[in-house]
CSV table of C-alpha atoms and ligand atoms in Angstrom, one decimal:
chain,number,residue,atom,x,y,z
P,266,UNK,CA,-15.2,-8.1,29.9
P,267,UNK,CA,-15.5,-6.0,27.0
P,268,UNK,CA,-18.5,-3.0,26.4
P,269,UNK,CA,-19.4,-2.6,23.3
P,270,UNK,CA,-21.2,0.7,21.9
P,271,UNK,CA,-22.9,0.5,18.5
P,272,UNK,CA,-22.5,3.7,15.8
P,273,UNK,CA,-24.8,5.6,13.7
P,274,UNK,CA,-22.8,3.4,11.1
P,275,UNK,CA,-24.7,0.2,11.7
P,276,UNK,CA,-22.3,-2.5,12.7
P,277,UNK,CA,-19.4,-0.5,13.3
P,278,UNK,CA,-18.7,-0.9,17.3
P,279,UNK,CA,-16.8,1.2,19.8
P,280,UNK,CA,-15.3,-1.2,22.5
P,281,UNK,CA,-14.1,-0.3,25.9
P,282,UNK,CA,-12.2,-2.9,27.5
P,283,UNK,CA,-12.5,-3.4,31.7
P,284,UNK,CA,-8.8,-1.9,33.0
P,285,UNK,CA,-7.7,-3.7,36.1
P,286,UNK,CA,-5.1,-1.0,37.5
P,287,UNK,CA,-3.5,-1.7,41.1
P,288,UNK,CA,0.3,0.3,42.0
P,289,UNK,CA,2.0,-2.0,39.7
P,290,UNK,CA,0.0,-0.7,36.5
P,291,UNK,CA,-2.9,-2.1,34.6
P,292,UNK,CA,-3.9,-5.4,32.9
P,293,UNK,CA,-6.4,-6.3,30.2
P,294,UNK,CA,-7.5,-8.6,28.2
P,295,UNK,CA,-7.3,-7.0,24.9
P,296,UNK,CA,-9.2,-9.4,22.9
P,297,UNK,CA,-11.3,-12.8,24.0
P,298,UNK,CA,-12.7,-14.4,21.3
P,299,UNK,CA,-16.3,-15.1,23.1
P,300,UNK,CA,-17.0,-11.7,25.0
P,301,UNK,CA,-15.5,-9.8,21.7
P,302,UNK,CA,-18.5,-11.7,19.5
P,303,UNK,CA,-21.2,-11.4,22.5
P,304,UNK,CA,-20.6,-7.3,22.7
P,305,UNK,CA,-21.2,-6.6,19.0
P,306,UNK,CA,-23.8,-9.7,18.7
P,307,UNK,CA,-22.3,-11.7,15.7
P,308,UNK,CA,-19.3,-14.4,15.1
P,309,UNK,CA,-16.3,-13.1,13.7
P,310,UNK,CA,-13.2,-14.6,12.8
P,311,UNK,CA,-10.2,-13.2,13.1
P,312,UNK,CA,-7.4,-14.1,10.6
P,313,UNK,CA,-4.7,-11.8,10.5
P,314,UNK,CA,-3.2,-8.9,12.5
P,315,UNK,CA,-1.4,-6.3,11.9
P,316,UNK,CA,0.9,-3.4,13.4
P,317,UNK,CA,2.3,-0.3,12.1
P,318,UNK,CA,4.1,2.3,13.1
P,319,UNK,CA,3.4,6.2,12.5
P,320,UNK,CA,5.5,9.7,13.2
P,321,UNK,CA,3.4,12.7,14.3
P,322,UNK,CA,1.1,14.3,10.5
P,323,UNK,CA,1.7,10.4,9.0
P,324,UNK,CA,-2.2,9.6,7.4
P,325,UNK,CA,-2.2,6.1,6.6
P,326,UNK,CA,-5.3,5.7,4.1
P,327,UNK,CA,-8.3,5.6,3.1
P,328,UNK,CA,-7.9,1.7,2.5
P,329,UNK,CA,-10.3,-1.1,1.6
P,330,UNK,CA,-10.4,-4.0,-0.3
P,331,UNK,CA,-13.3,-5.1,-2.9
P,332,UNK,CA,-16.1,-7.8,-3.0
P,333,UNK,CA,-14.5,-11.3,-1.6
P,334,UNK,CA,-11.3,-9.8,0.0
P,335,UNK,CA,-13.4,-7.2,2.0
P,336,UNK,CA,-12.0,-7.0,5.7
P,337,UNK,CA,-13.1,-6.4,8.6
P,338,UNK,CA,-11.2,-4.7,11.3
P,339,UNK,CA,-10.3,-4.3,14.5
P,340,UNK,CA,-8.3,-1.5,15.6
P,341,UNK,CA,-6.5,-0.7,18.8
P,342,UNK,CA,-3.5,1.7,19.7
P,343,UNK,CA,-0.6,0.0,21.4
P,344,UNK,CA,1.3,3.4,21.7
P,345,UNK,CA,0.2,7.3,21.2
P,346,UNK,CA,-2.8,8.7,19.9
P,347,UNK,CA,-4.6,8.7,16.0
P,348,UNK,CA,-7.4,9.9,14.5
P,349,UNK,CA,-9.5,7.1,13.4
P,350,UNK,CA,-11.5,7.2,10.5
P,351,UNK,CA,-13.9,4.9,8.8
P,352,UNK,CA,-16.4,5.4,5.6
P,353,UNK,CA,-19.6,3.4,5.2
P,354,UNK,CA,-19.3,2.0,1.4
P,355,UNK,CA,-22.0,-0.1,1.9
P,356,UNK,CA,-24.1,0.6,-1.4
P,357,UNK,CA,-27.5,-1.1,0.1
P,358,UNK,CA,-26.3,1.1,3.9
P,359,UNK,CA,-28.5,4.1,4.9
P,360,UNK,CA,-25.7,5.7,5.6
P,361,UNK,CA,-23.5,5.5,2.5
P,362,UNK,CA,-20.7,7.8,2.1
P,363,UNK,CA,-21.0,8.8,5.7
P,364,UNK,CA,-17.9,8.8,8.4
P,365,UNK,CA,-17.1,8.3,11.8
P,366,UNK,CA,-13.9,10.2,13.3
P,367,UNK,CA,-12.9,9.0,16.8
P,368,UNK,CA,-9.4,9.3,18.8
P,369,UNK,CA,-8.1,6.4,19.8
P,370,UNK,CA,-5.3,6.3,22.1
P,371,UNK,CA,-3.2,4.0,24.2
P,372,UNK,CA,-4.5,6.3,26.9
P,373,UNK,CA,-8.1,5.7,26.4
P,374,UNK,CA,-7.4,1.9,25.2
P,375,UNK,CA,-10.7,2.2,23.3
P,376,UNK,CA,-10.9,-0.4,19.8
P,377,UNK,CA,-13.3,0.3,16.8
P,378,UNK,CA,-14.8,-2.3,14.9
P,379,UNK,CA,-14.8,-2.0,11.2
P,380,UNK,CA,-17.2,-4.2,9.2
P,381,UNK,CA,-16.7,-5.2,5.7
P,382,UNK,CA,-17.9,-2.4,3.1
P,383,UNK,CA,-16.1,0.5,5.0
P,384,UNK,CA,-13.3,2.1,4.2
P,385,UNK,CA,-10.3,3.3,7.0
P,386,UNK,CA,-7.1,5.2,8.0
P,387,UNK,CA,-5.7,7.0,10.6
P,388,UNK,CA,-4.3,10.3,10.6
P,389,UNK,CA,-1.4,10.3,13.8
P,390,UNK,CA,-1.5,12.9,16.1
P,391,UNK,CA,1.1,12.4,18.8
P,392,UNK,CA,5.0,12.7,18.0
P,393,UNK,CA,4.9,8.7,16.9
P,394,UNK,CA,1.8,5.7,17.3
P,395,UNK,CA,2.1,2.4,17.0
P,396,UNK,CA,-1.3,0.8,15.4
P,397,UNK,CA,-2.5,-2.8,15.9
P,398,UNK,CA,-5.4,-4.0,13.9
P,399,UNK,CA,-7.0,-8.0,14.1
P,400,UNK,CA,-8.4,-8.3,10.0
P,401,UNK,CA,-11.1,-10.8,9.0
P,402,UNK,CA,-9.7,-11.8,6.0
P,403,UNK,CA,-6.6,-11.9,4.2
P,404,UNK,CA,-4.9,-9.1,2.4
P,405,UNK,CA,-4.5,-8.8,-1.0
P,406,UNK,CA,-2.7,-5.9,-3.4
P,407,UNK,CA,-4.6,-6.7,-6.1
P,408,UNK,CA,-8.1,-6.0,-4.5
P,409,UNK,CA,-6.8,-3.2,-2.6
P,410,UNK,CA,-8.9,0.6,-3.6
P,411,UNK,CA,-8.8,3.7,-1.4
P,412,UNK,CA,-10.4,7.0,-0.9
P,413,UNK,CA,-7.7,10.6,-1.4
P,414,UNK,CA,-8.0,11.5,2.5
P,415,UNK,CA,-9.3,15.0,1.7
P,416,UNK,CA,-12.4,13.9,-0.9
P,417,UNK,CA,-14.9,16.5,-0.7
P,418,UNK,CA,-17.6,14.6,-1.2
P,419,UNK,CA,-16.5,12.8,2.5
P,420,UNK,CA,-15.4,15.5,4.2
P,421,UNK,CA,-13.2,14.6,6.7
P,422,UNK,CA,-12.1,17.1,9.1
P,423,UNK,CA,-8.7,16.1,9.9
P,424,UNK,CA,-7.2,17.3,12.8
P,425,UNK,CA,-3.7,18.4,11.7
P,426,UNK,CA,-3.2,20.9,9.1
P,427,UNK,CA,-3.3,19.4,5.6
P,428,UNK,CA,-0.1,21.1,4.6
P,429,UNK,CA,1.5,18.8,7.5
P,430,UNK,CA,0.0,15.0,6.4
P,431,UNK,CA,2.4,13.0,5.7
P,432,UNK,CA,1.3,10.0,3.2
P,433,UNK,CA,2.4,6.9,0.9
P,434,UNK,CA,2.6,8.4,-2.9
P,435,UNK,CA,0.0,5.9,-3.3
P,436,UNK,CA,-2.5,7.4,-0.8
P,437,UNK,CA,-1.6,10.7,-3.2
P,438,UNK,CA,-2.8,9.4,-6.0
P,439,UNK,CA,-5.5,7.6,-5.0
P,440,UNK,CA,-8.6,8.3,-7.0
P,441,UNK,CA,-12.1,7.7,-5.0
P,442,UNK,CA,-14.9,9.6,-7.0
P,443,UNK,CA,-15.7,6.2,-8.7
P,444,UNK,CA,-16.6,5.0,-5.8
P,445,UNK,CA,-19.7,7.1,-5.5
P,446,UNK,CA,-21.3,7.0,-8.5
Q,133,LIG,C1,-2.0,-3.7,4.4
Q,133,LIG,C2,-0.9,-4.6,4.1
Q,133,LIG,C3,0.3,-4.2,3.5
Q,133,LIG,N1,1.3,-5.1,3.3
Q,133,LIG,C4,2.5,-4.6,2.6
Q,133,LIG,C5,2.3,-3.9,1.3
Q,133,LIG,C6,3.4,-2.8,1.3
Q,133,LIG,O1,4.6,-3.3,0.8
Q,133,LIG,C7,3.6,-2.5,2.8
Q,133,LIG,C8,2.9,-1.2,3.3
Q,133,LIG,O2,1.6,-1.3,2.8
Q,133,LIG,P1,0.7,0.0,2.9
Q,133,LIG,O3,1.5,1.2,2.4
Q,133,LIG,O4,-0.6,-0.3,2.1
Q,133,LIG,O5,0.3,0.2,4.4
Q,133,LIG,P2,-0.7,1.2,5.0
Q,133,LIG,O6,-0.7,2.5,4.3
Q,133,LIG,O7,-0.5,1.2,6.5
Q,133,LIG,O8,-2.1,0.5,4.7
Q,133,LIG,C9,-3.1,0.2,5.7
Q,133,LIG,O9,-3.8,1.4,5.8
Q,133,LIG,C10,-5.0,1.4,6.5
Q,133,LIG,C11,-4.9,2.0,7.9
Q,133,LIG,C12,-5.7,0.1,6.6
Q,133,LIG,O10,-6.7,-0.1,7.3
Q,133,LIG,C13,-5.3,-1.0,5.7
Q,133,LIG,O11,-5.3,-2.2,6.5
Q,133,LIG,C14,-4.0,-0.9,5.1
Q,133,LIG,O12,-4.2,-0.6,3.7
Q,133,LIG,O13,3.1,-3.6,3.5
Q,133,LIG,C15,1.2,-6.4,3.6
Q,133,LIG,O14,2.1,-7.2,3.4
Q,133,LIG,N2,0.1,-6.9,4.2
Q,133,LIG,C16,-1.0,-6.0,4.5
Q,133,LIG,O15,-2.0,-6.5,5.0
C-alpha cells in the first residue's frame, strides 16, 4: 500500500509508504510495480536505479537530461536526511521555473516522484545519506544539463549555509540562465 499526494507541480507525487512496525522493527514494501502506478494514476517503467552516497553540506545537482533522454525519478533515502529539490522545466507547465523543497529522510521514509522535464538534487543535511533513486530512462553524459544550485532566478533556500555546500566542480560551473530564456 502506497499514498500518494500530488504537488502544486503537476505530476510530481509525494509517496508515503504503509510501515508495518512490531518489537522486531519495521517492514515495507518500498516499491510494487502496480500500487506505485495506481497512486500517481499513470504507467511508468522503471529502468534503472541508482544509489549514492553524501557527507553532511554535499549538494548533489541541479541535474537533468534533455528531450529523448529525459528521466523520470523516483527518490527515496535509505540512510539520513537531504533536502530534496526539484524544478519544473516544463516549457508548456504553468508552473515553469517553480520548485518544490521537501526533506526526505530514512526517518520519514517518504519518496518524491519526479517526472520528465524537471530538474533535481539534494543538498545533505545529516553527518552522511545514502540516496536511492529508480530512473525511467537510461543515463546519458552527453544529454546531461544542470541548473548552479544558488540561480537567482530559482531561488532555492537551502538549508545549510552556502559557504558550507560541498559540490562536483561540474555542479560549479554549471551555467542554467539558458535555460530560461
Ligand atoms: C548520474 C549517473 C552518473 N554516472 C557516473 C558519471 C560520473 O563518473 C559519476 C558521478 O556522476 P555525477 O557526479 O553526475 O553524480 P551526481 O552529482 O550524483 O549526479 C546526480 O545528481 C542528481 C541528484 C540527479 O538526480 C542525477 O540523477 C544525477 O545527475 O557517475 C553514471 O555512470 N550513471 C549515472 O546515471
Amino acid at each position: 500500500m502506497i499514498k500518494a499526494i500530488e504537488t502544486k507541480l503537476k505530476g510530481c507525487f509525494i509517496l508515503q509508504p504503509q510501515i508495518f512496525e512490531d518489537e522486531r522493527g519495521y517492514f515495507y514494501e518500498s516499491y510494487n510495480h502496480k500500487d506505485f502506478c495506481e497512486a500517481i494514476g499513470r504507467e511508468v517503467t522503471f529502468v534503472q536505479d541508482n544509489q549514492s552516497f553524501s557527507k553532511k553540506g554535499v549538494l548533489r545537482g541541479l541535474h537533468f537530461q534533455k528531450g529523448g533522454h529525459a528521466q523520470a525519478k523516483l527518490v527515496s533515502v535509505l540512510q539520513g536526511k537531504i533536502q530534496d529539490v526539484v524544478v519544473d522545466l516544463r516549457k508548456d507547465s504553468p508552473t515553469f521555473g517553480q520548485h518544490l523543497s521537501i526533506e526526505l529522510s530514512d526517518e520519514n521514509k517518504k519518496q518524491v516522484f519526479i517526472p520528465r522535464g524537471f530538474a533535481h538534487g539534494f543538498l545533505t543535511l545529516s553527518e552522511t545519506a545514502k540516496v536511492f533513486y529508480k530512473c525511467d530512462n537510461y543515463y546519458r553524459k552527453e544529454a546531461e544539463e544542470g541548473i548552479k544550485f544558488d540561480e537567482a532566478i530559482i531561488g532555492i533556500n537551502w538549508k545549510i549555509n552556502k559557504e558550507k555546500i560541498i559540490t562536483s566542480e561540474k555542479d560549479k560551473t554549471i551555467y542554467s540562465a539558458k535555460i530560461f530564456k
